[in-house]
PDB file of C-alpha atoms in Angstrom:
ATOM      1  CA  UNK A 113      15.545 -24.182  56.886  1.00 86.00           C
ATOM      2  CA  UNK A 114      15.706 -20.146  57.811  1.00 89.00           C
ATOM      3  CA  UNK A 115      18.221 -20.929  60.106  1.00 92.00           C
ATOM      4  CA  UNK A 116      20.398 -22.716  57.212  1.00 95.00           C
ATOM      5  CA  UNK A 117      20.267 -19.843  54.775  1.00 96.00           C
ATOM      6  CA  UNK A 118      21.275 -17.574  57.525  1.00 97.00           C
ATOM      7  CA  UNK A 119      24.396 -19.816  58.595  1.00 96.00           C
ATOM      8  CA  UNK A 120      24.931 -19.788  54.352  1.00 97.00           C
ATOM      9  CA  UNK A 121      24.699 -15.700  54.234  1.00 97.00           C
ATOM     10  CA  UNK A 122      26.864 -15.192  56.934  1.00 98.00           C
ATOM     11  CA  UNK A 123      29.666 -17.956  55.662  1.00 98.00           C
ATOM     12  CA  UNK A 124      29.505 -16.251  52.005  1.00 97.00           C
ATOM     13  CA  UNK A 125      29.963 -12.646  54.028  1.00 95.00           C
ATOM     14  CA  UNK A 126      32.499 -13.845  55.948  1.00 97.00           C
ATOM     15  CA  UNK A 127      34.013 -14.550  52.700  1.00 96.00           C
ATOM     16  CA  UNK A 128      33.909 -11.646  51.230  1.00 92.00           C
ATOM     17  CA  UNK A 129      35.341  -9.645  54.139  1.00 93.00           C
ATOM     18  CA  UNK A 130      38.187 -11.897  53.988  1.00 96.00           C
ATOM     19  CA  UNK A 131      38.427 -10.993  50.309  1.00 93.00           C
ATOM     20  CA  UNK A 132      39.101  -7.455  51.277  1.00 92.00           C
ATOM     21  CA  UNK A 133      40.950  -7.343  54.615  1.00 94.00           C
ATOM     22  CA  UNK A 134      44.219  -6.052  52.973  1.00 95.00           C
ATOM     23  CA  UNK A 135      41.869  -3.700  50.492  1.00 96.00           C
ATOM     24  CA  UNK A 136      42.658   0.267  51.133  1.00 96.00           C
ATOM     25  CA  UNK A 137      39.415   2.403  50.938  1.00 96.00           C
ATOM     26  CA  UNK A 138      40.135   3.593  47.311  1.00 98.00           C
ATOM     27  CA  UNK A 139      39.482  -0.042  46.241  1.00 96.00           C
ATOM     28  CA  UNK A 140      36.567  -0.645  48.550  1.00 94.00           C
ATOM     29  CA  UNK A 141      34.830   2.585  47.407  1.00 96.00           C
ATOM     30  CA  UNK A 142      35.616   1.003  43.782  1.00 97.00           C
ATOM     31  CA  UNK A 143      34.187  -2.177  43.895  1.00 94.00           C
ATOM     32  CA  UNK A 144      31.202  -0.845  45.523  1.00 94.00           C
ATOM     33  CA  UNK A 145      30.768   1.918  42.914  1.00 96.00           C
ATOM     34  CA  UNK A 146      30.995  -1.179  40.353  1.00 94.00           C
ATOM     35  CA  UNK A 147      28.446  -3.009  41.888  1.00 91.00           C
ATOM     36  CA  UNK A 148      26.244   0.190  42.347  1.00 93.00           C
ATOM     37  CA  UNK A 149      26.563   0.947  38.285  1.00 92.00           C
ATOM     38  CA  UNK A 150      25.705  -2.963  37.639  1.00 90.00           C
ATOM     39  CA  UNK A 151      22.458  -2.219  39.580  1.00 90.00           C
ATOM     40  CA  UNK A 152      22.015   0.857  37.834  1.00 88.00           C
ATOM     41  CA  UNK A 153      21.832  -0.457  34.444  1.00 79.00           C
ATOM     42  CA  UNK A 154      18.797  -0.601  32.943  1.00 75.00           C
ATOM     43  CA  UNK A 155      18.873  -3.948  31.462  1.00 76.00           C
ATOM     44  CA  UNK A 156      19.731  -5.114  34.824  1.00 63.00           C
ATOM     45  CA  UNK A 157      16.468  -3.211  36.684  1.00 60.00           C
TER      46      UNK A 157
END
């Protein structure tokens, strides 16, 4: 079982990464200040 959900987190990284291989840093640092703000929210916390 542990060792599914790992193989399952590491395929859906992998797929991310993949998402962003052509990405500069400008967009990287913007998607990851997105998701940071999402967090933030406090209807979200």
């Amino acid at each position: 079982m542990k060792e599914t959900i790992v193989k399952e987190l590491i395929g859906r990284g992998r797929e991310a990464m993949s998402l962003f291989l052509e990405s500069d840093q400008a967009r990287v640092d913007e998607v990851v200040t997105a998701i940071a703000w999402s967090i933030y929210q406090t209807e979200n916390a």
